[in-house]
CSV table of C-alpha atoms in Angstrom, one decimal:
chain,number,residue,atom,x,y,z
A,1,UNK,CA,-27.1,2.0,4.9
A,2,UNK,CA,-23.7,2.7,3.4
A,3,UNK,CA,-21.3,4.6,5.9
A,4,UNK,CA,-22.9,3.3,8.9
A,5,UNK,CA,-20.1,2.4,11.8
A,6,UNK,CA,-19.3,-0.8,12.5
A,7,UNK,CA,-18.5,-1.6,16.4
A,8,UNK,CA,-16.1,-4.2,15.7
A,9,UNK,CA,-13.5,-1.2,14.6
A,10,UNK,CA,-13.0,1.6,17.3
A,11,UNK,CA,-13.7,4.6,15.3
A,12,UNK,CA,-11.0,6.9,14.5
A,13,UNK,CA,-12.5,9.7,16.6
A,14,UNK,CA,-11.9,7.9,19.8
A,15,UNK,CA,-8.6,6.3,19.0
A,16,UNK,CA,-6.1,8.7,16.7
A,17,UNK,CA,-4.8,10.9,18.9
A,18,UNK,CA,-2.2,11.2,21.0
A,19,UNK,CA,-0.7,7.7,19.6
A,20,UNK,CA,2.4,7.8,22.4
A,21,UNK,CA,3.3,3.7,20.1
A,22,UNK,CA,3.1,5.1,16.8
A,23,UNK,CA,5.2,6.8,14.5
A,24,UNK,CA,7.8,8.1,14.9
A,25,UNK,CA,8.1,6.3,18.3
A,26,UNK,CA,10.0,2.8,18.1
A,27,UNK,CA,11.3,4.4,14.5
A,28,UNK,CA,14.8,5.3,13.7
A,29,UNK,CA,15.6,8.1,15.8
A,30,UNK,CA,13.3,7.7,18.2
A,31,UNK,CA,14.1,4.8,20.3
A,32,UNK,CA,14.1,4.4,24.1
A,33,UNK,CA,17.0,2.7,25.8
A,34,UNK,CA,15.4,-0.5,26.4
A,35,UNK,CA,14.4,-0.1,22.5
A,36,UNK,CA,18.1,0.8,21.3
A,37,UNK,CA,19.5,-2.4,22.8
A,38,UNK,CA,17.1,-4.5,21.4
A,39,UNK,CA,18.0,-3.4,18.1
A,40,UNK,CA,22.0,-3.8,18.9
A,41,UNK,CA,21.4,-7.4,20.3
A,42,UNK,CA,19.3,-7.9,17.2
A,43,UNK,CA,22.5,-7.1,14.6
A,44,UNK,CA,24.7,-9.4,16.7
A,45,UNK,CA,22.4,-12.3,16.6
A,46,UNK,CA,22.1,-12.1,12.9
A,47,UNK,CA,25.7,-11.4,12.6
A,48,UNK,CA,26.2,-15.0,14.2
A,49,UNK,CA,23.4,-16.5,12.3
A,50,UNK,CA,25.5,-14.7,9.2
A,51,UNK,CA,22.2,-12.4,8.4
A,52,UNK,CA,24.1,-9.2,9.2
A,53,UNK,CA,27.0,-7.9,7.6
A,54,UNK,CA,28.9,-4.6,8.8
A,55,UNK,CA,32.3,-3.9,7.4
A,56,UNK,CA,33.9,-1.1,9.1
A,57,UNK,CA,33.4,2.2,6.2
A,58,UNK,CA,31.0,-0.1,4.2
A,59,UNK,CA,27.2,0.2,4.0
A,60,UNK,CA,25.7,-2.8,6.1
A,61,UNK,CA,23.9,-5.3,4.5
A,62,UNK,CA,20.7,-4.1,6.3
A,63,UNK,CA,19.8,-0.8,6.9
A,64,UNK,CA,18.8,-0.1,10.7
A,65,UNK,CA,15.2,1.1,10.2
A,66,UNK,CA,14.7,-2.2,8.1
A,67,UNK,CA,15.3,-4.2,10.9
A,68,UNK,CA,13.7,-2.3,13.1
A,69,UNK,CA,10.7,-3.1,11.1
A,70,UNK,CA,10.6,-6.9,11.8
A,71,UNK,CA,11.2,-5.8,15.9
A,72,UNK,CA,8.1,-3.9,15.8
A,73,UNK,CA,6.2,-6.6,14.2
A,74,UNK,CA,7.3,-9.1,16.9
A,75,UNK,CA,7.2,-6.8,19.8
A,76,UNK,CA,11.0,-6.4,20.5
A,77,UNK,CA,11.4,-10.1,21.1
A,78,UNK,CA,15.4,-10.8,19.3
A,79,UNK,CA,14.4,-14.4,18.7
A,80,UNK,CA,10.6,-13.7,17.1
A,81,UNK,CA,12.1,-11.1,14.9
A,82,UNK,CA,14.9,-13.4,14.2
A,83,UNK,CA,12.9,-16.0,12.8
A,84,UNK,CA,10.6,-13.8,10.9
A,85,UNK,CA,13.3,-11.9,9.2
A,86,UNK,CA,15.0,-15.6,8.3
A,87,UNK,CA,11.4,-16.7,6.7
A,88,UNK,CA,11.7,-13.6,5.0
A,89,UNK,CA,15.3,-13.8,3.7
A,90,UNK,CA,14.8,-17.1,2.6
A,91,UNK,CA,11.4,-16.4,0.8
A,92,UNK,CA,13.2,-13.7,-1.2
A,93,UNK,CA,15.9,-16.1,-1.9
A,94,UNK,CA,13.7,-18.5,-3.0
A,95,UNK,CA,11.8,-16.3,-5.3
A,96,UNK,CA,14.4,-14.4,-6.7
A,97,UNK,CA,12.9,-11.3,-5.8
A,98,UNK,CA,15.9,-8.9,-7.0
A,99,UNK,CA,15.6,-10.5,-10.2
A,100,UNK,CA,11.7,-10.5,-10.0
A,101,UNK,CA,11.4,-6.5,-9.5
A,102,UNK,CA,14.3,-5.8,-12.0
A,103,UNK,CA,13.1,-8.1,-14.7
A,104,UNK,CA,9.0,-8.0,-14.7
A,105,UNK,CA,7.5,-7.3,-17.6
A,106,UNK,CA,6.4,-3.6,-17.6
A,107,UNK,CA,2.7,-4.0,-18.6
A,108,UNK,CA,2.2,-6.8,-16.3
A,109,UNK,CA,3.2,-4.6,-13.4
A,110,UNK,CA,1.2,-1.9,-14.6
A,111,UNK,CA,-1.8,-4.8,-15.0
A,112,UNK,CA,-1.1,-5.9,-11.4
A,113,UNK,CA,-0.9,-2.4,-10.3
A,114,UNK,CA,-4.7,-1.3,-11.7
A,115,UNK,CA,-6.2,-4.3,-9.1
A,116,UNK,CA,-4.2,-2.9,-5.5
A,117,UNK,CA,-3.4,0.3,-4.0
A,118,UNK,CA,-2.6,3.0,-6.4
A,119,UNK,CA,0.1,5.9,-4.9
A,120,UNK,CA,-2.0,9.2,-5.3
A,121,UNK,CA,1.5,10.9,-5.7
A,122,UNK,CA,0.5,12.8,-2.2
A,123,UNK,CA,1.7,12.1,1.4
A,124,UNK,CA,0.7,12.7,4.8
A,125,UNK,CA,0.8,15.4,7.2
A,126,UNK,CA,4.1,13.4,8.8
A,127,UNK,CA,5.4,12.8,5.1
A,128,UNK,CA,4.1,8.9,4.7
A,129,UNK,CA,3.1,8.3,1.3
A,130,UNK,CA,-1.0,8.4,0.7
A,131,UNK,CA,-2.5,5.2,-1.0
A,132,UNK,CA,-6.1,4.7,-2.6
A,133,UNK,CA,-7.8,1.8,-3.4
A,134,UNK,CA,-11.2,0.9,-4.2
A,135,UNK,CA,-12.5,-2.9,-4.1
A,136,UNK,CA,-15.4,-2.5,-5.9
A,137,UNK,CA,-13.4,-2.4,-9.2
A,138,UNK,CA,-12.2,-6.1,-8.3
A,139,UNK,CA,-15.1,-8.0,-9.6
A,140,UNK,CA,-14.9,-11.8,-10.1
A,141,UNK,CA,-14.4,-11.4,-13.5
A,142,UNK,CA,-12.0,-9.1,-14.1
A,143,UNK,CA,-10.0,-11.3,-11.0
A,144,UNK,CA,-10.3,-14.4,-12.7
A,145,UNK,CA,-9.1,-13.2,-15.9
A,146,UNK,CA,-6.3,-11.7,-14.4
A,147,UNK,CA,-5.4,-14.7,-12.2
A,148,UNK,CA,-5.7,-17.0,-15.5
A,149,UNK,CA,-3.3,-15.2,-17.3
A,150,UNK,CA,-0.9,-14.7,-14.2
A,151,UNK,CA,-0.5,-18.5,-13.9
A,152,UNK,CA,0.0,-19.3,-17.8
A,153,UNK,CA,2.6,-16.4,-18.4
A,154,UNK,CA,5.6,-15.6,-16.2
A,155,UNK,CA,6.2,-12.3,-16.3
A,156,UNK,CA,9.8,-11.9,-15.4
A,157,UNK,CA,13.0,-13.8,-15.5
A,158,UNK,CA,13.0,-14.9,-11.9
A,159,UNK,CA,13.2,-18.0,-10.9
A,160,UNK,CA,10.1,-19.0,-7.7
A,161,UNK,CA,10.0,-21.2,-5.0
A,162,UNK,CA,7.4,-23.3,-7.3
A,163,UNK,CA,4.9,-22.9,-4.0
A,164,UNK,CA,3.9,-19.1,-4.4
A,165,UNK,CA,1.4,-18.0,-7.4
A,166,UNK,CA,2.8,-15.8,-9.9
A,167,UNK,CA,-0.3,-13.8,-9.3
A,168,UNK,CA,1.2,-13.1,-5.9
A,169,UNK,CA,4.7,-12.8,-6.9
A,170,UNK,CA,3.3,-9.8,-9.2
A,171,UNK,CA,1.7,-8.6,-6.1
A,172,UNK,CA,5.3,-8.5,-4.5
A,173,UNK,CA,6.4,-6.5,-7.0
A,174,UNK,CA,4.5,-3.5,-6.0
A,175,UNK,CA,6.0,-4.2,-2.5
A,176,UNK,CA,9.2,-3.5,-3.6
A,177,UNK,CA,8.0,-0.3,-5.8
A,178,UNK,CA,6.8,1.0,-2.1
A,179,UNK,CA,10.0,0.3,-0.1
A,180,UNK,CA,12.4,0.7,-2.9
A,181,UNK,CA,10.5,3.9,-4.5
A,182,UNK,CA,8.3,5.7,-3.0
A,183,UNK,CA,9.5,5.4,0.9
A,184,UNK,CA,12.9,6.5,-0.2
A,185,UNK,CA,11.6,9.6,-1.9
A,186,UNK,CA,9.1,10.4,0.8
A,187,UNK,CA,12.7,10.0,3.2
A,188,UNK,CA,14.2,12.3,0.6
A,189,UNK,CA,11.6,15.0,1.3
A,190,UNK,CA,12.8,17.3,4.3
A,191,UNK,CA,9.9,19.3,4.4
A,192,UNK,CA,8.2,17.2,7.1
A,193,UNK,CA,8.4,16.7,11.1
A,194,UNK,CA,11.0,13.8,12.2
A,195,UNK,CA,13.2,14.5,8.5
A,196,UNK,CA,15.6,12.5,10.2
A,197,UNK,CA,13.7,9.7,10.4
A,198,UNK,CA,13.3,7.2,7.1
A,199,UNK,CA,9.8,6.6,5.9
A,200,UNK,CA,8.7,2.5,6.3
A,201,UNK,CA,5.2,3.1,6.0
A,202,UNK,CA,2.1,4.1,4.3
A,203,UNK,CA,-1.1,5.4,4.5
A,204,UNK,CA,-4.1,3.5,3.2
A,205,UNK,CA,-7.7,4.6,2.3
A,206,UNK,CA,-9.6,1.7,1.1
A,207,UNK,CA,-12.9,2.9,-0.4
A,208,UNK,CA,-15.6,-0.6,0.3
A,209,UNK,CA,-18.5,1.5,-1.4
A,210,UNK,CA,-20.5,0.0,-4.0
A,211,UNK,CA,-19.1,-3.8,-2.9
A,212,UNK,CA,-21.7,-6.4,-2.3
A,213,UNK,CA,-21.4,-9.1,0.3
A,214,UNK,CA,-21.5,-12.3,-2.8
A,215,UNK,CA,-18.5,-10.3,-4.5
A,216,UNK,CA,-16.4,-10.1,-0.9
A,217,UNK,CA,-17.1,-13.8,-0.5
A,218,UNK,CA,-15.6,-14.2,-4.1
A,219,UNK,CA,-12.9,-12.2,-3.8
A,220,UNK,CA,-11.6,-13.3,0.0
A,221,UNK,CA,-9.3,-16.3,-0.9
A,222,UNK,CA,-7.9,-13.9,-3.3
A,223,UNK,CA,-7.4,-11.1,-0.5
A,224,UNK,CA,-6.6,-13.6,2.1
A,225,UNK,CA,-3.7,-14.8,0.3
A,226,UNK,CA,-2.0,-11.8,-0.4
A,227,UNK,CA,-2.6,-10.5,3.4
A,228,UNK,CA,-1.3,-12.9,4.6
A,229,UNK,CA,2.0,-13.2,2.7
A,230,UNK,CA,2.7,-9.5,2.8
A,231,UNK,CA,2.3,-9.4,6.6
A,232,UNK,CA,4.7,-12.2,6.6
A,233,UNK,CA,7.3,-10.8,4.3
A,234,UNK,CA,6.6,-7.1,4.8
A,235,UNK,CA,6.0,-6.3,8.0
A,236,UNK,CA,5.4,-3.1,9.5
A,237,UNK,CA,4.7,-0.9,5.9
A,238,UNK,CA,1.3,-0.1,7.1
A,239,UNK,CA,0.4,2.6,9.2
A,240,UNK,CA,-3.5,4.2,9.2
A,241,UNK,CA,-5.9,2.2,7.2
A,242,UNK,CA,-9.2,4.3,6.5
A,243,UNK,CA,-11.9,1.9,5.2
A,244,UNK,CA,-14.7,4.0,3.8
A,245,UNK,CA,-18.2,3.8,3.0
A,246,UNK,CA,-18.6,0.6,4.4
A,247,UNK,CA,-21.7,-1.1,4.1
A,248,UNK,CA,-24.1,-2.4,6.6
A,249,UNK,CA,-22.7,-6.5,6.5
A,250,UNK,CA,-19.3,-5.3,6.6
A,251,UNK,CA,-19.3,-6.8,10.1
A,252,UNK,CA,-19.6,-10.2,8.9
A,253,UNK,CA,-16.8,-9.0,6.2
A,254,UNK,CA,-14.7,-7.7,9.3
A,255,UNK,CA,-15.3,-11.2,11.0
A,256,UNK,CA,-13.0,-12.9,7.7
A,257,UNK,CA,-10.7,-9.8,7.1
A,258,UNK,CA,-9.4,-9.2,11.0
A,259,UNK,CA,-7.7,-13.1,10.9
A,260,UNK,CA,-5.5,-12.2,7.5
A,261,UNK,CA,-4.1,-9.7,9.5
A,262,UNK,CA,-1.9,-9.6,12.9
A,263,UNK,CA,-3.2,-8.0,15.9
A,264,UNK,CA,-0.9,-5.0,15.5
A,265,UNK,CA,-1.6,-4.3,11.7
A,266,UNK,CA,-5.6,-4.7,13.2
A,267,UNK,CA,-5.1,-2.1,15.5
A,268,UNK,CA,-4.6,0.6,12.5
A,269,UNK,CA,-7.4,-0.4,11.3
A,270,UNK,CA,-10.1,2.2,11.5
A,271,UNK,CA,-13.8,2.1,9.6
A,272,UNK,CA,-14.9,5.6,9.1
A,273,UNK,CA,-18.8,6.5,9.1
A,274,UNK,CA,-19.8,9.1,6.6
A,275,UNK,CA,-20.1,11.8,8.9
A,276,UNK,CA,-16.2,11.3,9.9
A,277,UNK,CA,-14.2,11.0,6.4
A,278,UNK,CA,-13.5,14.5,6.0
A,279,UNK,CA,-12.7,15.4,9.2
A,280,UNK,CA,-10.7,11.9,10.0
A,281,UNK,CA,-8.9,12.2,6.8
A,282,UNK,CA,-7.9,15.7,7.3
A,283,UNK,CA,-6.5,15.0,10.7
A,284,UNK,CA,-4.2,12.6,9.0
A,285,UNK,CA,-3.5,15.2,5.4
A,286,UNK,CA,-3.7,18.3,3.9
A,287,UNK,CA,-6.8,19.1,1.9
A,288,UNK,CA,-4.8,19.3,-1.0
A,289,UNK,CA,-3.3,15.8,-0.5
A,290,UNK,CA,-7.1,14.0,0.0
A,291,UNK,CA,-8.8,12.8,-3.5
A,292,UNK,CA,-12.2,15.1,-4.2
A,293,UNK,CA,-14.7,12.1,-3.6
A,294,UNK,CA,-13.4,11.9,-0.1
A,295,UNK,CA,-13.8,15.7,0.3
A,296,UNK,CA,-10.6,16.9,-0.6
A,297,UNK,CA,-9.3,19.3,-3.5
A,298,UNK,CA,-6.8,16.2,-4.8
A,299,UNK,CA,-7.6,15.9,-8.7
A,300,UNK,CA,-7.2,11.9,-8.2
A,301,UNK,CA,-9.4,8.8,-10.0
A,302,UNK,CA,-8.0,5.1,-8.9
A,303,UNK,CA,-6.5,4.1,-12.5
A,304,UNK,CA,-4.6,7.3,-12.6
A,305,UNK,CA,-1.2,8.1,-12.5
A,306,UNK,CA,0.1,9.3,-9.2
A,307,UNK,CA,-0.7,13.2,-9.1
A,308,UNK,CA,2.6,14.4,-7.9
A,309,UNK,CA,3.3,16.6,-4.9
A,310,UNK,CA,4.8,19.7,-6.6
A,311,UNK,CA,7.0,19.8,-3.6
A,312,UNK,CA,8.4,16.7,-4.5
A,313,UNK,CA,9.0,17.6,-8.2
A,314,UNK,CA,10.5,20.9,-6.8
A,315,UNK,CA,13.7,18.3,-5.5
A,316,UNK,CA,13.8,16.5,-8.3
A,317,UNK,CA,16.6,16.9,-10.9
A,318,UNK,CA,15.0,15.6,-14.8
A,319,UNK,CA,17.1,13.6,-16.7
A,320,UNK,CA,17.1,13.5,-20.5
A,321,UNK,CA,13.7,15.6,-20.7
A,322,UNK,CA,11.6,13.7,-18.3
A,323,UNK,CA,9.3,15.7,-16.6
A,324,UNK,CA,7.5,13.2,-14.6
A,325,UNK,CA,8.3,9.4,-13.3
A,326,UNK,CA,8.1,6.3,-15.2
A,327,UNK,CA,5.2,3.3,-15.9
A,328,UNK,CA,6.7,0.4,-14.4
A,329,UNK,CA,9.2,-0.7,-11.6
A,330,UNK,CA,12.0,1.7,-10.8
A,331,UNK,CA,14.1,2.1,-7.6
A,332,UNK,CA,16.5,4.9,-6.1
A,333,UNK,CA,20.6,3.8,-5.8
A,334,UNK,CA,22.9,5.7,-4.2
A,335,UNK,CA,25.2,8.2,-6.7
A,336,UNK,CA,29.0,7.1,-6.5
A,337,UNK,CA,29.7,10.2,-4.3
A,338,UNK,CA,26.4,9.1,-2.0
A,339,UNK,CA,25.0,12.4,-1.9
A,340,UNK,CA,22.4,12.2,-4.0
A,341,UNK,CA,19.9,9.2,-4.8
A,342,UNK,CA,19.5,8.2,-8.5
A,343,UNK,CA,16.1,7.1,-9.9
A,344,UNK,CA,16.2,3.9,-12.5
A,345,UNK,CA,13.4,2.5,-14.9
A,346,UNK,CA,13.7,-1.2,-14.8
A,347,UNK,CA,12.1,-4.3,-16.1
A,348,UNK,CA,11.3,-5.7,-19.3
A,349,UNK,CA,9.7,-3.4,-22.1
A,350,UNK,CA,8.6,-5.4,-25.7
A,351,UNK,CA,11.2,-8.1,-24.6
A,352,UNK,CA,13.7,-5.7,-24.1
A,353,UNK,CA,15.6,-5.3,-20.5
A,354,UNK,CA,15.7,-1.7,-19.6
A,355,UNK,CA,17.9,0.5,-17.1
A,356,UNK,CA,17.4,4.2,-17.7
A,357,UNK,CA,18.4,6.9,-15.5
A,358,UNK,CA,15.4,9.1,-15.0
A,359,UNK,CA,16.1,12.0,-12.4
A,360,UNK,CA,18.2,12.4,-9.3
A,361,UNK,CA,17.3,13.8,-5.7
A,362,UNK,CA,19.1,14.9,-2.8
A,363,UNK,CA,20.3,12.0,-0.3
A,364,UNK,CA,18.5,11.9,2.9
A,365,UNK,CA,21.5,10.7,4.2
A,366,UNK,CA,24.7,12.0,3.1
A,367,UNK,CA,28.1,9.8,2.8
A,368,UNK,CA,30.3,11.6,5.4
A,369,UNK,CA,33.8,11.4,4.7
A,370,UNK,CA,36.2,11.7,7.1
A,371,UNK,CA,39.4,14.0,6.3
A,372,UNK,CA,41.8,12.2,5.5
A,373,UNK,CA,44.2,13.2,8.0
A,374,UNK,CA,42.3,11.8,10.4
A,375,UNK,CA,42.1,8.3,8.3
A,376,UNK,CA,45.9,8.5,7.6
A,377,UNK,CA,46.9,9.2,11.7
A,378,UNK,CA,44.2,6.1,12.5
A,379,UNK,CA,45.7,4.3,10.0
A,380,UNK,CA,49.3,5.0,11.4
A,381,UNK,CA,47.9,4.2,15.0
A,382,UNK,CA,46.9,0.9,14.7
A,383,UNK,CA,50.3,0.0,12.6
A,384,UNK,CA,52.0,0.8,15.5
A,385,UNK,CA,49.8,-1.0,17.8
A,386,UNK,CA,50.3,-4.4,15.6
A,387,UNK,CA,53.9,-3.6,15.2
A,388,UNK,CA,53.8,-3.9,19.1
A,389,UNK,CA,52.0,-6.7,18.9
A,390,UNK,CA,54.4,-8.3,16.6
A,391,UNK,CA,57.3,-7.4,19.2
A,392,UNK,CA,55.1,-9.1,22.0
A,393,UNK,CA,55.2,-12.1,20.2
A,394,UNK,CA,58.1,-12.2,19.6
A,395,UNK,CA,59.5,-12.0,22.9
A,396,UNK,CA,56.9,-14.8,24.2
A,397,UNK,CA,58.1,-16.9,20.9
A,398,UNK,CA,61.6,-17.4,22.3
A,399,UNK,CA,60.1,-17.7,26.2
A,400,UNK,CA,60.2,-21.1,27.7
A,401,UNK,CA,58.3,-24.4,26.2
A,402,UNK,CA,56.0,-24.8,29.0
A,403,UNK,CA,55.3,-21.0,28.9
A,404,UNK,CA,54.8,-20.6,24.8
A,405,UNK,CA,51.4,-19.3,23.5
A,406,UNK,CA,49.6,-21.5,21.0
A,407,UNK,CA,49.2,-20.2,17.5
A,408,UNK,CA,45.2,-19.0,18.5
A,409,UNK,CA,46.5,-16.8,21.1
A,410,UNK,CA,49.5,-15.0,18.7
A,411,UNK,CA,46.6,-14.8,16.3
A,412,UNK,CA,44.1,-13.2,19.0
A,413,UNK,CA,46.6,-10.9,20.1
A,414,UNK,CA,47.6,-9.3,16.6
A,415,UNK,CA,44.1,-9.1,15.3
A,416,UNK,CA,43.2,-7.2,18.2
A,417,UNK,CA,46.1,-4.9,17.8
A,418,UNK,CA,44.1,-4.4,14.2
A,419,UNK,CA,40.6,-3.4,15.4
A,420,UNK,CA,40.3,0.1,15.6
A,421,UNK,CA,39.4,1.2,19.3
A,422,UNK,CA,35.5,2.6,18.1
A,423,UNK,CA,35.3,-0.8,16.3
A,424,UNK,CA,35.3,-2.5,18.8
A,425,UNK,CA,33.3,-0.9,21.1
A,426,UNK,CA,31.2,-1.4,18.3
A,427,UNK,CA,31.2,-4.7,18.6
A,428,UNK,CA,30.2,-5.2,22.2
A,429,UNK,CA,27.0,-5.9,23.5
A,430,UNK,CA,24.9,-3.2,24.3
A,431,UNK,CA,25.2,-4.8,28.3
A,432,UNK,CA,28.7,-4.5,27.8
A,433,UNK,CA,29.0,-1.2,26.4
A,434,UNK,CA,26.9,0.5,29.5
């Protein structure tokens, strides 16, 4: 009885549309007021907690729609966002994951990648990136093989917490290739609804055909693990998950599976019946876009390589005779002049660390200079203003004993002389500001 619904999922038919919470609501862009000042009060908090960093005319140290990812996940609560964005920091600390992603060896990322979701090189009809995966080629053998040789080898030159498995920190490393590669070059593509708005997400099909109930039972420790860790440390990157061709037990599955996952990330969770994968699927993507066993015209099998949207390859300026993107981990970095984003091939190949520059693409956001008149008369404005300041103090320097400002006060007043005036307004509270 493969494809038969299973009640404890709503199906897709009666829950998809007209989504007034999903994307691109409480997304960058598209934020109500109360939604706006959450996010502001957010930066300040981790600015005092020394989480935040924003230079005036520097890049911050967090972009706003990554934050805005951890307020989703905890519902718009400051504090619960704090907290999981400090687990997460400290995680990444701990584990070196910079290093990790930069410095993995290149056939063990491609290893890891053949037992997760594979990027079918397609996205959405809103631009999210399309992922595939299909459980039944995770069989306890081909598992435990892979997890042996995980734990005996380290696969990069990271240093770990010495509590997370190198099998899982593998894992992780396909989490950076989706918010370091391709969510930045689905952002990149302007060919979509919302092209202001950066892509976080993605869109899953998980195929559960073919899967018995003895190999989910062997495979959920496995599965549970890695749930729960990337809905810790990477929350909010999921968007629809299709699960397809489930069997008639998956309920008793869906009993184990629905406690990995928090309630939000469980509401995207929809189980399609046979009857409903063509026409659910193609409410979400293109025909085009959707792999031919799912009934689509996508020439797509799970080990493949991404089949690349040839819109996407369309924006994309080859370097050095590539044609098409790299095995391995790679990630975009802004040019010098930031209007383009620059594609690198990283990590380790036969021993050897590699950086090669591999194509370009057009910056979803632009660096906007300003002229530099208007810098220069700035500039000159607020050297006048602490050359005012400097006069004010001083005249109160030579003013009676019992009237003479301490040296905190001569040091307030000139270094607010020195903040520009949209600086700090900047700076104030969102309560404050209104």
């Amino acid at each position: 009885m493969a494809g038969s619904p299973v009640e404890q999922v709503p199906s897709a038919t009666a829950t998809t549309g007209g989504d007034e919470f999903g994307y691109p609501h409480g997304h960058f862009g598209h934020l109500t007021a109360e939604q706006e000042k959450a996010l502001q009060d957010f930066k300040i908090f981790l600015g005092e907690k020394g989480l935040y960093t924003h230079a005036p005319g520097e890049k911050p140290s967090h972009e706003d729609w990554t934050l805005l990812r951890f307020l989703r996940a905890r519902r718009w609560i400051v504090e619960d966002a704090y907290k999981q964005f400090k687990d997460t920091e400290d995680w990444r600390k701990a584990n070196q994951l910079e290093v990790l992603y930069d410095t993995i060896d290149v056939e063990a990322y491609e290893e890891t990648r053949s037992l997760y979701p594979q990027w079918t090189g397609r996205r959405d009809r809103r631009g999210i990136p399309i992922y595939l995966f299909q459980i039944r080629h995770l069989d306890g053998k081909t598992v435990a093989n892979y997890e042996k040789k995980a734990e005996s080898t380290s696969a990069s030159l990271a240093k770990t917490d010495g509590s997370t498995p190198e099998k899982l920190l593998r894992l992780f490393a396909l989490y950076e290739n989706l918010t370091r590669f391709a969510q930045p070059l689905c952002s990149a593509m302007k060919d979509r609804d919302n092209a202001e708005t950066p892509i976080t997400l993605s869109t899953n099909i998980v195929d559960v055909s073919q899967v018995s109930l003895r190999m989910f039972w062997n495979l959920k420790s496995h599965m549970q693990a890695a749930s729960t860790l990337a809905t810790a440390h990477y929350p909010e990157t999921l968007d629809r998950i299709f699960i397809i061709g489930a069997p008639y037990f998956f309920s008793t599955v869906w009993g184990w599976i629905k406690r990995w996952f928090d309630p939000i990330t469980v509401s995207k969770i929809f189980i399609l019946s046979a009857a409903e994968v063509k026409t659910e699927l193609e409410r979400f993507m293109e025909p085009r876009n959707i792999p031919k066993a799912y009934g689509g015209e996508l020439e797509f099998e799970f080990f493949d390589r991404p089949n690349v949207d040839p819109r996407i390859k369309e924006a994309i300026t080859w370097e050095k005779g590539h044609t098409d993107f790299p095995r391995g981990p790679a990630y975009w970095v802004p040019s010098e002049d930031g209007n383009t984003l620059e594609l690198y091939a990283v990590g380790r190949q036969d021993g050897k660390q590699r950086r090669e520059k591999i194509c370009s693409i057009p910056s979803p956001f632009p660096k906007v200079e300003e002229p530099a008149a208007a810098v220069a008369g700035v500039k000159k404005e607020q050297e006048a203003k602490i050359e005012a300041a400097m006069e004010g103090v001083k005249a109160l320097s030579v003013s009676s004993s019992d009237d003479k400002p301490s040296t905190a006060e001569i040091s307030e007043k000139v270094a607010a002389a020195a903040v520009p005036d949209a600086v700090a307004e900047e700076q104030k509270p969102a309560a404050v500001k209104a």
